[in-house]
PDB file of C-alpha atoms in Angstrom:
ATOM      1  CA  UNK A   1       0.000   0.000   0.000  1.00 54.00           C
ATOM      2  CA  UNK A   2       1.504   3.185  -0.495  1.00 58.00           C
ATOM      3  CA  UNK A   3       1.211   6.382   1.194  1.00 63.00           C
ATOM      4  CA  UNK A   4       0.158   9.782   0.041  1.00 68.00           C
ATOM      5  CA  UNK A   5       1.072  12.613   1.759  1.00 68.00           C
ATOM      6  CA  UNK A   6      -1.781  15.074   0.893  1.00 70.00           C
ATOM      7  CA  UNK A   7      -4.237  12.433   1.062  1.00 79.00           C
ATOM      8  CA  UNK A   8      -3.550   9.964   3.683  1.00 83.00           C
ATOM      9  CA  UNK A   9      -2.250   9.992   7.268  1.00 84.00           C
ATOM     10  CA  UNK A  10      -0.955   8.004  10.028  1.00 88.00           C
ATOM     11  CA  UNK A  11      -0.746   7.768  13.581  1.00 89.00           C
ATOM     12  CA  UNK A  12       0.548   5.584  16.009  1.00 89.00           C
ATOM     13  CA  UNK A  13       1.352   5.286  19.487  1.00 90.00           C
ATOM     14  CA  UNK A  14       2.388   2.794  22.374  1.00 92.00           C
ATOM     15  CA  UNK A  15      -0.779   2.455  24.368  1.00 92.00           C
ATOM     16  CA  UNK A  16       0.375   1.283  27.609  1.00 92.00           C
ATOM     17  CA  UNK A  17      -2.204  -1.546  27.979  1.00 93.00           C
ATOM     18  CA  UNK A  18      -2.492  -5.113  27.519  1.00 93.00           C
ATOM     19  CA  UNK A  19      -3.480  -5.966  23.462  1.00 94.00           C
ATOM     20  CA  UNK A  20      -6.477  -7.510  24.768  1.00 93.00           C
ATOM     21  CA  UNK A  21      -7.771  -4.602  26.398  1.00 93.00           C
ATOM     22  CA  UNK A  22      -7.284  -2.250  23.393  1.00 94.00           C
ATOM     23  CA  UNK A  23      -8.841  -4.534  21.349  1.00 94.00           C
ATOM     24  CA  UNK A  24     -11.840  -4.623  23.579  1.00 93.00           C
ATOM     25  CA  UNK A  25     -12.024  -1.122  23.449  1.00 93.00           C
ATOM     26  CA  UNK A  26     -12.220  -1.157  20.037  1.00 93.00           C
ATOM     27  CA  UNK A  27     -14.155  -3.919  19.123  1.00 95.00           C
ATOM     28  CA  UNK A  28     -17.124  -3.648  22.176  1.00 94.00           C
ATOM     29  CA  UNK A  29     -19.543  -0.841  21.079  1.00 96.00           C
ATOM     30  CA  UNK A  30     -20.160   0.086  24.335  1.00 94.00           C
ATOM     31  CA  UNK A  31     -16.883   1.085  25.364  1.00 93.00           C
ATOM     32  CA  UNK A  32     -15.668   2.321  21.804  1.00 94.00           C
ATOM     33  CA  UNK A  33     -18.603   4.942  22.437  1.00 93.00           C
ATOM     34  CA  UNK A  34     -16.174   6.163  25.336  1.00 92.00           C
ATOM     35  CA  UNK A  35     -13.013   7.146  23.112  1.00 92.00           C
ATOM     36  CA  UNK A  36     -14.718   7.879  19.834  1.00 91.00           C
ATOM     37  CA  UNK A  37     -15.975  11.268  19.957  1.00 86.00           C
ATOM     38  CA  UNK A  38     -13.987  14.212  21.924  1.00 81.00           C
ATOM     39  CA  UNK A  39     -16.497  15.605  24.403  1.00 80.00           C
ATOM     40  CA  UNK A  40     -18.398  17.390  24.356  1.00 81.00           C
ATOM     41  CA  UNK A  41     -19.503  15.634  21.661  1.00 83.00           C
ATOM     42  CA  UNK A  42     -20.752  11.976  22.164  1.00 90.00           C
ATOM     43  CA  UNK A  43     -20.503   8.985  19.966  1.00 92.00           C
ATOM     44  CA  UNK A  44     -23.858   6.570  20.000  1.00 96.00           C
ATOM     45  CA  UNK A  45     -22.909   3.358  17.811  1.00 97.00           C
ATOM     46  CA  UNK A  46     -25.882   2.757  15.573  1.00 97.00           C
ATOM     47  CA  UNK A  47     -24.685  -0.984  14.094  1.00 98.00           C
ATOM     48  CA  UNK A  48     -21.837  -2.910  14.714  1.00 98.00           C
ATOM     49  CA  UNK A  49     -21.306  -6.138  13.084  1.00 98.00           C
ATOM     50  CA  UNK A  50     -17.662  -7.012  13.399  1.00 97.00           C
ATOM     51  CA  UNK A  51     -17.188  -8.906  10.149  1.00 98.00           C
ATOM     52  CA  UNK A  52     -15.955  -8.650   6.539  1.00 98.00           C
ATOM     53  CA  UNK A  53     -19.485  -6.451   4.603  1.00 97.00           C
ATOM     54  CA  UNK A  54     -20.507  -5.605   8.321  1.00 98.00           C
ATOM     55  CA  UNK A  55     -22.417  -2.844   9.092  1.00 98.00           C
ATOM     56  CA  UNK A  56     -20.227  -0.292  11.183  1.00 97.00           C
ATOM     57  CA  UNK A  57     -22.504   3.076  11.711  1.00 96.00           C
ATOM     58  CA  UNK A  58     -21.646   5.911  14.118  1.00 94.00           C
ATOM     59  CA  UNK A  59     -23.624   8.797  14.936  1.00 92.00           C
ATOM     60  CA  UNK A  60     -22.109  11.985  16.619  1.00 88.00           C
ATOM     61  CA  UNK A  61     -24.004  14.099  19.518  1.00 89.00           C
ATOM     62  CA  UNK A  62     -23.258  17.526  19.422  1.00 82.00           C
ATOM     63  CA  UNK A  63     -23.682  19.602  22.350  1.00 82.00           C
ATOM     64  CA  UNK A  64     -26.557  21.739  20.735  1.00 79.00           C
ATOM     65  CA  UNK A  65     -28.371  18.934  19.403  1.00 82.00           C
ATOM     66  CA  UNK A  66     -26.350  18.781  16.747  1.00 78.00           C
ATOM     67  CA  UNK A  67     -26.195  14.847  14.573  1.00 81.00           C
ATOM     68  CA  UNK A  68     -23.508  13.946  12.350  1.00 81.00           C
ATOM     69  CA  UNK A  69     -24.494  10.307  10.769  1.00 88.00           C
ATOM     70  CA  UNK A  70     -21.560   8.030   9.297  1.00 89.00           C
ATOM     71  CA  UNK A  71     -22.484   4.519   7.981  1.00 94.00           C
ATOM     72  CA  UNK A  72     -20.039   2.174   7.006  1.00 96.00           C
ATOM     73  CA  UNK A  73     -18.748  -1.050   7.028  1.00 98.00           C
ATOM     74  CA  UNK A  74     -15.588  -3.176   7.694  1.00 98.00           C
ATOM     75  CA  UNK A  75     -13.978  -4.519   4.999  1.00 98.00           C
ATOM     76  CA  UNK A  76     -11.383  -6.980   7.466  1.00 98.00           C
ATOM     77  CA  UNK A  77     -11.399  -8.186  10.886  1.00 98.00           C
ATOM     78  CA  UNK A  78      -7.964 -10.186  12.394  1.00 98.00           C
ATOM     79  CA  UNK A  79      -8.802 -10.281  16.365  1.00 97.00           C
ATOM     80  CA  UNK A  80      -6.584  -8.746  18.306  1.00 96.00           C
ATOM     81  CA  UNK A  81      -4.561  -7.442  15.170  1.00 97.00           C
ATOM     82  CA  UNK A  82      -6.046  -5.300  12.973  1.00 97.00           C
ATOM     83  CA  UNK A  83      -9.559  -3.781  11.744  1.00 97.00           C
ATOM     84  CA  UNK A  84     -10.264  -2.099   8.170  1.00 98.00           C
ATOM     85  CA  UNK A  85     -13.404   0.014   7.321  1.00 97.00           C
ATOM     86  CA  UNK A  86     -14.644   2.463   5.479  1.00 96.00           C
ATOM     87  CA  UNK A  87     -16.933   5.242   4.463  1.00 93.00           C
ATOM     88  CA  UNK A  88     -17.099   4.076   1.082  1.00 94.00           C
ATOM     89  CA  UNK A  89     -19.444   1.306   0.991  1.00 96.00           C
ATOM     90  CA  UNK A  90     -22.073   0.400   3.754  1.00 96.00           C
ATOM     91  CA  UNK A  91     -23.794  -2.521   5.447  1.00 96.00           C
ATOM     92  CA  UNK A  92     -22.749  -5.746   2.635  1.00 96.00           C
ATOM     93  CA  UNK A  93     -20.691  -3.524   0.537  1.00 96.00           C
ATOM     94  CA  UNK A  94     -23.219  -1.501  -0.767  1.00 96.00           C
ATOM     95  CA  UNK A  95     -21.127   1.548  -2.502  1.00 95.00           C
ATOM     96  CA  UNK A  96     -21.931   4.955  -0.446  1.00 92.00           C
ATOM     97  CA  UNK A  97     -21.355   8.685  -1.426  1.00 82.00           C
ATOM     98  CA  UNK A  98     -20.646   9.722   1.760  1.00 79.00           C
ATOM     99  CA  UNK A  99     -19.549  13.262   2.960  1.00 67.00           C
ATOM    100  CA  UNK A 100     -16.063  12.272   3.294  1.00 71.00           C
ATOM    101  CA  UNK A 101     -14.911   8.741   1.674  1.00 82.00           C
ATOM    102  CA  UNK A 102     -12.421   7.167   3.758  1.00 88.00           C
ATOM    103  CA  UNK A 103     -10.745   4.135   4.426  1.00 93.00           C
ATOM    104  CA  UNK A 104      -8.923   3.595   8.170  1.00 93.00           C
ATOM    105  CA  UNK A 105      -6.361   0.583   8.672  1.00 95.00           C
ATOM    106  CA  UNK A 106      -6.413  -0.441  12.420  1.00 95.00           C
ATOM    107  CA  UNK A 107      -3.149  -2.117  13.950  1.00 95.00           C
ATOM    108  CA  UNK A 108      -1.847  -3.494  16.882  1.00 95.00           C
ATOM    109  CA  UNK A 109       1.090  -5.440  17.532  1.00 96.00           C
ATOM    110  CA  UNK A 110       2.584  -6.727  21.256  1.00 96.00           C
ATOM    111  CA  UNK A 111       4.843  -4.102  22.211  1.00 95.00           C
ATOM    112  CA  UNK A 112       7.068  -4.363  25.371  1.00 96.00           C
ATOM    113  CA  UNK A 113       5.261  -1.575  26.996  1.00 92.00           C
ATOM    114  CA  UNK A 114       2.020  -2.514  26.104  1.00 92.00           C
ATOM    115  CA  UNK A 115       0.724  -2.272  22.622  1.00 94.00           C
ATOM    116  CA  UNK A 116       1.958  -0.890  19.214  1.00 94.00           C
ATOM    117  CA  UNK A 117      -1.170   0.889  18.039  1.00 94.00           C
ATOM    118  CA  UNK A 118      -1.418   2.513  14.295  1.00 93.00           C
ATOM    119  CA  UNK A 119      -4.444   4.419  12.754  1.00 92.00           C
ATOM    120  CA  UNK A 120      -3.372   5.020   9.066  1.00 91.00           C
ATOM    121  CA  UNK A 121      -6.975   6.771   7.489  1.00 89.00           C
ATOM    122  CA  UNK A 122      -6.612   6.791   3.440  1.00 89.00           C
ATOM    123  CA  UNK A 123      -8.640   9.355   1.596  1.00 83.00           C
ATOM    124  CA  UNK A 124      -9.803   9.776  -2.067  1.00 77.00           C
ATOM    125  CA  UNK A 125      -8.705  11.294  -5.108  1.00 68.00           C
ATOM    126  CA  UNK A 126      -7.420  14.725  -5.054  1.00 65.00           C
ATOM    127  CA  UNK A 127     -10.448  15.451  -6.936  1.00 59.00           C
ATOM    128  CA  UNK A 128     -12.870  14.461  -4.403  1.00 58.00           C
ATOM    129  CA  UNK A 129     -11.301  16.431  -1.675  1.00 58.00           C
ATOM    130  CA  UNK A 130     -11.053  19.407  -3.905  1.00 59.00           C
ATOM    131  CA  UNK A 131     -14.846  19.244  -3.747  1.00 54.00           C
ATOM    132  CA  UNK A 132     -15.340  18.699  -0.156  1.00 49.00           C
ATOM    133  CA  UNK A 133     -13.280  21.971   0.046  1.00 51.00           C
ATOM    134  CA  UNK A 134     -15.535  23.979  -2.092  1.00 50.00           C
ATOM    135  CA  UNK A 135     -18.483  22.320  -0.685  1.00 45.00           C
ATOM    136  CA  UNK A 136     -16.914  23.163   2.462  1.00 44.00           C
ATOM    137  CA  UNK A 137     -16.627  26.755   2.000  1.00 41.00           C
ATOM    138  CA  UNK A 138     -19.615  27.502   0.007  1.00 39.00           C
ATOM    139  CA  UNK A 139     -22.441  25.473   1.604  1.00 43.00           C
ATOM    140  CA  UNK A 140     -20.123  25.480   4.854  1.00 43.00           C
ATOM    141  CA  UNK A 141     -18.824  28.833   5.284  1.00 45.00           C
ATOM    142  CA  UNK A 142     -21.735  30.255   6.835  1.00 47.00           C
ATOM    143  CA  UNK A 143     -22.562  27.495   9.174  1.00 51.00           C
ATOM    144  CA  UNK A 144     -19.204  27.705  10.405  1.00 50.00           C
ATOM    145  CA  UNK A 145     -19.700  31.277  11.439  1.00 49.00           C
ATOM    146  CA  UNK A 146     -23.108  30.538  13.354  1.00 53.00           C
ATOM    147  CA  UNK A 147     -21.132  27.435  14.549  1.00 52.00           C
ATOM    148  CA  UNK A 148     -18.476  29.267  15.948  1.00 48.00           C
ATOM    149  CA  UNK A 149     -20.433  32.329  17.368  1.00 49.00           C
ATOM    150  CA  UNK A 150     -22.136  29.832  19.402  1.00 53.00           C
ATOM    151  CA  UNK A 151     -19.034  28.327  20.943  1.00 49.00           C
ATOM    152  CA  UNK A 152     -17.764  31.981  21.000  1.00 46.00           C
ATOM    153  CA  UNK A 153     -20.437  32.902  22.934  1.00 51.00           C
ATOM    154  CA  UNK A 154     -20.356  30.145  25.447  1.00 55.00           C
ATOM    155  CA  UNK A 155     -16.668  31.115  26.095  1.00 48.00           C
ATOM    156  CA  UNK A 156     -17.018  34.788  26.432  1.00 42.00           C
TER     157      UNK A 156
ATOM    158  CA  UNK B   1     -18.394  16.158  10.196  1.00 40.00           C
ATOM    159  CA  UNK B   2     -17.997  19.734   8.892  1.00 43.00           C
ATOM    160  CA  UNK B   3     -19.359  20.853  12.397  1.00 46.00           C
ATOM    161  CA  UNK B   4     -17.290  18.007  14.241  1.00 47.00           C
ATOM    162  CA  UNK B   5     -13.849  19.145  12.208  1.00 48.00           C
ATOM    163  CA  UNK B   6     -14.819  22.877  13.369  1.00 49.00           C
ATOM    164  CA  UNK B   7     -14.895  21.495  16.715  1.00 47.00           C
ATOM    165  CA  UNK B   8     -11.773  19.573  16.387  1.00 45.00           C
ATOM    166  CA  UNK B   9      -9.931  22.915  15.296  1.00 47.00           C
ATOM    167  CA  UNK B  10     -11.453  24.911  17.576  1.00 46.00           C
ATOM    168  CA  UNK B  11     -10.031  22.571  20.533  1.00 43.00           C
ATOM    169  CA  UNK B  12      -6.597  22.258  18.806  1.00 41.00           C
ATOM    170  CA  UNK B  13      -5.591  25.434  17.355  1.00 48.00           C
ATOM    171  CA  UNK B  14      -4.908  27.779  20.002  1.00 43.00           C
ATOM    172  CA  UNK B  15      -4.351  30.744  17.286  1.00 52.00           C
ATOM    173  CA  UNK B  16      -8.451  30.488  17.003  1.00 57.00           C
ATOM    174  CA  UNK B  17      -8.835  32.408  20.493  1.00 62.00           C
ATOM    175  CA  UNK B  18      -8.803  34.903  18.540  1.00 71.00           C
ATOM    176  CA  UNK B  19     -11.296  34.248  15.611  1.00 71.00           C
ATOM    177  CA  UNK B  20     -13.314  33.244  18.617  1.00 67.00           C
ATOM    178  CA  UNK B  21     -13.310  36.363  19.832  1.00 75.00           C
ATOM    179  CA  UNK B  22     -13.854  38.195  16.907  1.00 79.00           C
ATOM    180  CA  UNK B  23     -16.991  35.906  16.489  1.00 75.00           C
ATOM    181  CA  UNK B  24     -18.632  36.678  19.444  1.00 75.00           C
ATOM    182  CA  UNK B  25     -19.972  40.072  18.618  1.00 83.00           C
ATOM    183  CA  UNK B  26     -23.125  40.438  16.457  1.00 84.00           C
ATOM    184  CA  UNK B  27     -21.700  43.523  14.441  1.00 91.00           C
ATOM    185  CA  UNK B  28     -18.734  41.229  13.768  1.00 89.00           C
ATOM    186  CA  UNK B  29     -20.860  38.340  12.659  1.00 83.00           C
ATOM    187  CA  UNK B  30     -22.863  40.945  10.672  1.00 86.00           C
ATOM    188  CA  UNK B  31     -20.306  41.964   8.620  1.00 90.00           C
ATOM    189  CA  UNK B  32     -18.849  38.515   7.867  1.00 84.00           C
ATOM    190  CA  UNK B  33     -22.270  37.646   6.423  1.00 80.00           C
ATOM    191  CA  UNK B  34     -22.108  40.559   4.163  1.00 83.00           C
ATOM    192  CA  UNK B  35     -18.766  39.940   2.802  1.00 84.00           C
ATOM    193  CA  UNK B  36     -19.683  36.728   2.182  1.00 75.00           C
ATOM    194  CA  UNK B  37     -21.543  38.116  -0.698  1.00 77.00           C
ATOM    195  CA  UNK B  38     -18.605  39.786  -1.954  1.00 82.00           C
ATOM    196  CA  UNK B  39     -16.019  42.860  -0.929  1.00 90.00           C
ATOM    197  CA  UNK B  40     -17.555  45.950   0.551  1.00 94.00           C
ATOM    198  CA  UNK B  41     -16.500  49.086   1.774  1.00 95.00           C
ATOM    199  CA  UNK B  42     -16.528  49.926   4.923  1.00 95.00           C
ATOM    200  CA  UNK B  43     -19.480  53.217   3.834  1.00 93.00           C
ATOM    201  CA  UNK B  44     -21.437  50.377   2.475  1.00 93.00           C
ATOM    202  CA  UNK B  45     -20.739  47.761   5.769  1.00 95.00           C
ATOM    203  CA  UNK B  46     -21.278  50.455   8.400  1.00 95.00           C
ATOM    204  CA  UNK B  47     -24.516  51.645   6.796  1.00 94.00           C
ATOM    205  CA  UNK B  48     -26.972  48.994   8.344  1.00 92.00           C
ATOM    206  CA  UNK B  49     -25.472  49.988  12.010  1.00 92.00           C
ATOM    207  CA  UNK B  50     -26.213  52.616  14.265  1.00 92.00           C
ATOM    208  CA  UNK B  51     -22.519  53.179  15.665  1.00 93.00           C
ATOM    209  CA  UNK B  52     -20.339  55.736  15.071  1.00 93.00           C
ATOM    210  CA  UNK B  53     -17.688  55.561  12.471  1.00 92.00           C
ATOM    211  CA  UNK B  54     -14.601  55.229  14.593  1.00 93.00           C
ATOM    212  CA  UNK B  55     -16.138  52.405  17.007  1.00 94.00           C
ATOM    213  CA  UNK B  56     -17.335  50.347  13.544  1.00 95.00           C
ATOM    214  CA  UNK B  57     -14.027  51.003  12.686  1.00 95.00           C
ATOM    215  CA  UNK B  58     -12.529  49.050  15.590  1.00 95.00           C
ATOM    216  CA  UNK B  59     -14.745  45.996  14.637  1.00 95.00           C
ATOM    217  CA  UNK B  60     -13.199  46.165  11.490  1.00 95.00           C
ATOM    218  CA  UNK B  61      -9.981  46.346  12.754  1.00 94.00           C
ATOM    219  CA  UNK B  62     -10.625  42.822  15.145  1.00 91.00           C
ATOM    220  CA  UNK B  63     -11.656  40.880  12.120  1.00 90.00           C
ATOM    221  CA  UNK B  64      -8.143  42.130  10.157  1.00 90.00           C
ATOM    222  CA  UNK B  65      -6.090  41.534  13.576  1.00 87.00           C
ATOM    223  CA  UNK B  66      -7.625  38.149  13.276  1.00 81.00           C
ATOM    224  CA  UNK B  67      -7.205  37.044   9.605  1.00 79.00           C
ATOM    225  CA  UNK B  68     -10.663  36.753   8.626  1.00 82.00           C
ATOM    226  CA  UNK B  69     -10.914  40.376   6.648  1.00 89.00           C
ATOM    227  CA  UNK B  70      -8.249  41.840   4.799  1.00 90.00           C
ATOM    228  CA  UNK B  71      -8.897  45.911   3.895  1.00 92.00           C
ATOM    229  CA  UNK B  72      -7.065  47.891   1.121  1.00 93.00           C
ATOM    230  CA  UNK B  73      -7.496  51.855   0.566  1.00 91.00           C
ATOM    231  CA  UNK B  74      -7.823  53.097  -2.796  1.00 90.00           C
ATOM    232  CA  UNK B  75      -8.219  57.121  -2.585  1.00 91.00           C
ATOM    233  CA  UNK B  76     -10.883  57.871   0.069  1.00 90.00           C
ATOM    234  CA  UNK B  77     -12.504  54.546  -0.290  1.00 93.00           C
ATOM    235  CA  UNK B  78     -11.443  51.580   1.851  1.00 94.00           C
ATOM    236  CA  UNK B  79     -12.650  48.008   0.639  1.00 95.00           C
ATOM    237  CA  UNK B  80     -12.799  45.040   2.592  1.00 94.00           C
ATOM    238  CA  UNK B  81     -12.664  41.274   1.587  1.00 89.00           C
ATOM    239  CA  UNK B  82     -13.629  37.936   3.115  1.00 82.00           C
ATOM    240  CA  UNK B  83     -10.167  35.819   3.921  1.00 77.00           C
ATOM    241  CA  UNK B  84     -11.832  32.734   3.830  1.00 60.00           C
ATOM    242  CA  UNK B  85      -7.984  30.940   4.095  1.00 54.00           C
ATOM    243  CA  UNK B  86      -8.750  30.996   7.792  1.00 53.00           C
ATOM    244  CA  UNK B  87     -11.290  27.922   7.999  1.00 48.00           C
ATOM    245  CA  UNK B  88     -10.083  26.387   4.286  1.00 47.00           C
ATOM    246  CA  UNK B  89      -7.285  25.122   2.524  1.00 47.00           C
ATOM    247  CA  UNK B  90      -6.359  22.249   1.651  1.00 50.00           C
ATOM    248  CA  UNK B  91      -3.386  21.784   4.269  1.00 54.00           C
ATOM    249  CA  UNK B  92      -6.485  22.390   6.400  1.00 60.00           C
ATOM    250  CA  UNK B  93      -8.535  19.880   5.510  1.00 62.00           C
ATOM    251  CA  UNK B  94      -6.011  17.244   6.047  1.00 68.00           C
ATOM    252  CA  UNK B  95      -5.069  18.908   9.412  1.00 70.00           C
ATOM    253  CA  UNK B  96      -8.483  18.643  10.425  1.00 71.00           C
ATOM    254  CA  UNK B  97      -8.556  14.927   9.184  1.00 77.00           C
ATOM    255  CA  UNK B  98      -5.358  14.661  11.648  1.00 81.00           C
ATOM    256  CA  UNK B  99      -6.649  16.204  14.870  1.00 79.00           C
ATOM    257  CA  UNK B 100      -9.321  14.341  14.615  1.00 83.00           C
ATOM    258  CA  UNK B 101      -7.173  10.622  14.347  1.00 89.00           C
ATOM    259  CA  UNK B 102      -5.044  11.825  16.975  1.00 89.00           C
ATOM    260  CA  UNK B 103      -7.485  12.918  19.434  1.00 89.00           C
ATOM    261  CA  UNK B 104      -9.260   9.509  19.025  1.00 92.00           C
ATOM    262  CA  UNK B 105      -5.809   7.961  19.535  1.00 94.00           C
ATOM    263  CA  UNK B 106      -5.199   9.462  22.326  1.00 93.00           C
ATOM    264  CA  UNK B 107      -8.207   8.710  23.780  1.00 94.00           C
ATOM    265  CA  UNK B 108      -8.130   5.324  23.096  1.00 96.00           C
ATOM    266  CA  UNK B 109      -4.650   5.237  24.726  1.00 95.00           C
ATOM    267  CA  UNK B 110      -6.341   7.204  28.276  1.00 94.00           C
ATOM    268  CA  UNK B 111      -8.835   4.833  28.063  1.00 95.00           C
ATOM    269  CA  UNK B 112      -6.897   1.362  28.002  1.00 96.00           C
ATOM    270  CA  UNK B 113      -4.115   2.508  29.925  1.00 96.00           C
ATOM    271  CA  UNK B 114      -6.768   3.580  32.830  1.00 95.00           C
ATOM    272  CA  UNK B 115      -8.565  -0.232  32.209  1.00 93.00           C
ATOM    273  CA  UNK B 116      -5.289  -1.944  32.555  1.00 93.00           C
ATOM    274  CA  UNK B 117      -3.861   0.010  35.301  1.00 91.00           C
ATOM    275  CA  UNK B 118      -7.160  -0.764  37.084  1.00 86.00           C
ATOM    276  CA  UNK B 119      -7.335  -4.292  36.354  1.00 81.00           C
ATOM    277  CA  UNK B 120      -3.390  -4.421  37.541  1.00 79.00           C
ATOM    278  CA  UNK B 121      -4.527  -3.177  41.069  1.00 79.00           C
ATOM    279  CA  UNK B 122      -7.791  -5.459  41.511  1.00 73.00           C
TER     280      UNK B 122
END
């Protein structure tokens, strides 16, 4: 697989925990919902079917009510070792236009602190993200200022 | 996600005190939704306010200290312009894609490390 640097990224840590216990984090719903989302904002997992075509949907709580919906599915599931999904397809690899297309590679390895954990997420064609900018500025632009007046506001 | 990458930024990116800030006042807002329709000068931007000139002014001069307006005087006339670089970009976007990985990492890490440290002493 190779990497590119405008599109993809990758980040890894030593998690300084037992494998078994970072893969339970990651592969119970229930406690995944604890890590997911950064809070204020909380993650309720909608489907979860921890298989190759299973259905892996997320939906993010905003503090003002706000609801971000992202279906998915993963594509490959090695317990305790890795986990792929993606954006791009959904529940028995139906193909998916989602808002953002993505693809993240889950890893982790024995490590003699703990565990070797790496995220890698792979995105589109340059294309596509060229349109989620201008999407992202012209349909975006002026919820991000009502967005941010509101957080603004709760700061001041 | 748009919302949940603001977020994201807004957590991470310290320099955003100060679009925060700028944000926070009405005539401020006001005047970023009228540039969004296109430059303006400050006659024009000012009109729709009951403020004097020098204190509309200084609200002009937050959202240039800022980097969301840039100004440019031509004669008597001074024209302002959305900077829309501020919340865009393509180094942005995959920035945003970042904070949001490594908060999740991170969190992930918090949240094992305090399972495994708990299970250690039980």
């Amino acid at each position: 697989m190779t990497e590119d640097g405008e599109l993809d990224l990758t980040v890894s840590r030593i998690i300084k925990a037992p494998r078994a216990v970072v893969w339970a984090a990651w592969s119970d719903p229930r406690q995944l919902e604890e890590w997911w989302c950064p809070k204020p904002w909380r993650a309720e997992v909608r489907a979860f079917d921890l298989r190759p075509g299973g259905a892996f949907d997320t939906m993010m709580h905003g503090p003002n009510g706000e609801e971000n919906f992202n279906p998915g599915s993963f594509l490959e599931v090695v317990p305790m070792e890795r986990v792929i999904f993606t954006t791009a397809l959904t529940e028995g690899w139906r193909p998916a236009s989602p808002w953002l297309a993505l693809t993240a590679i889950i890893t982790m390895k024995d490590h003699a602190e703990g565990t070797d954990y790496c995220a890698r997420a792979l995105h589109g064609d340059r294309a596509t993200r060229d349109r989620h900018e201008e999407l992202g500025f012209h349909d975006g632009w002026n919820t991000c200022i009502a967005q941010l007046a509101a957080i603004a506001e709760k700061r001041a | 996600m748009l919302t949940f990458i603001v977020i994201q930024m807004a957590n991470y990116q310290p320099g955003l005190n100060s679009v925060f800030h700028a944000l926070a006042d009405p005539t401020r807002r006001a005047v970023l939704q009228q540039l969004m329709h296109g430059p303006a000068s400050v006659t024009e931007l000012a009109r729709p306010f009951d403020m004097a000139l020098p204190s509309f002014l200084k609200h002009i001069a937050v959202l240039e200290a800022c980097d969301l307006v840039s100004s440019r005087k031509s004669g008597r006339i001074r024209t302002c312009k959305l900077k829309p670089a501020r919340l865009s970009g393509a180094e942005r976007w995959l920035a945003g894609q970042r904070e949001i990985w490594e908060g999740r990492t991170d969190r992930l890490a918090q949240y094992a490390e305090t399972l495994a440290s708990k299970e250690k002493r039980s």
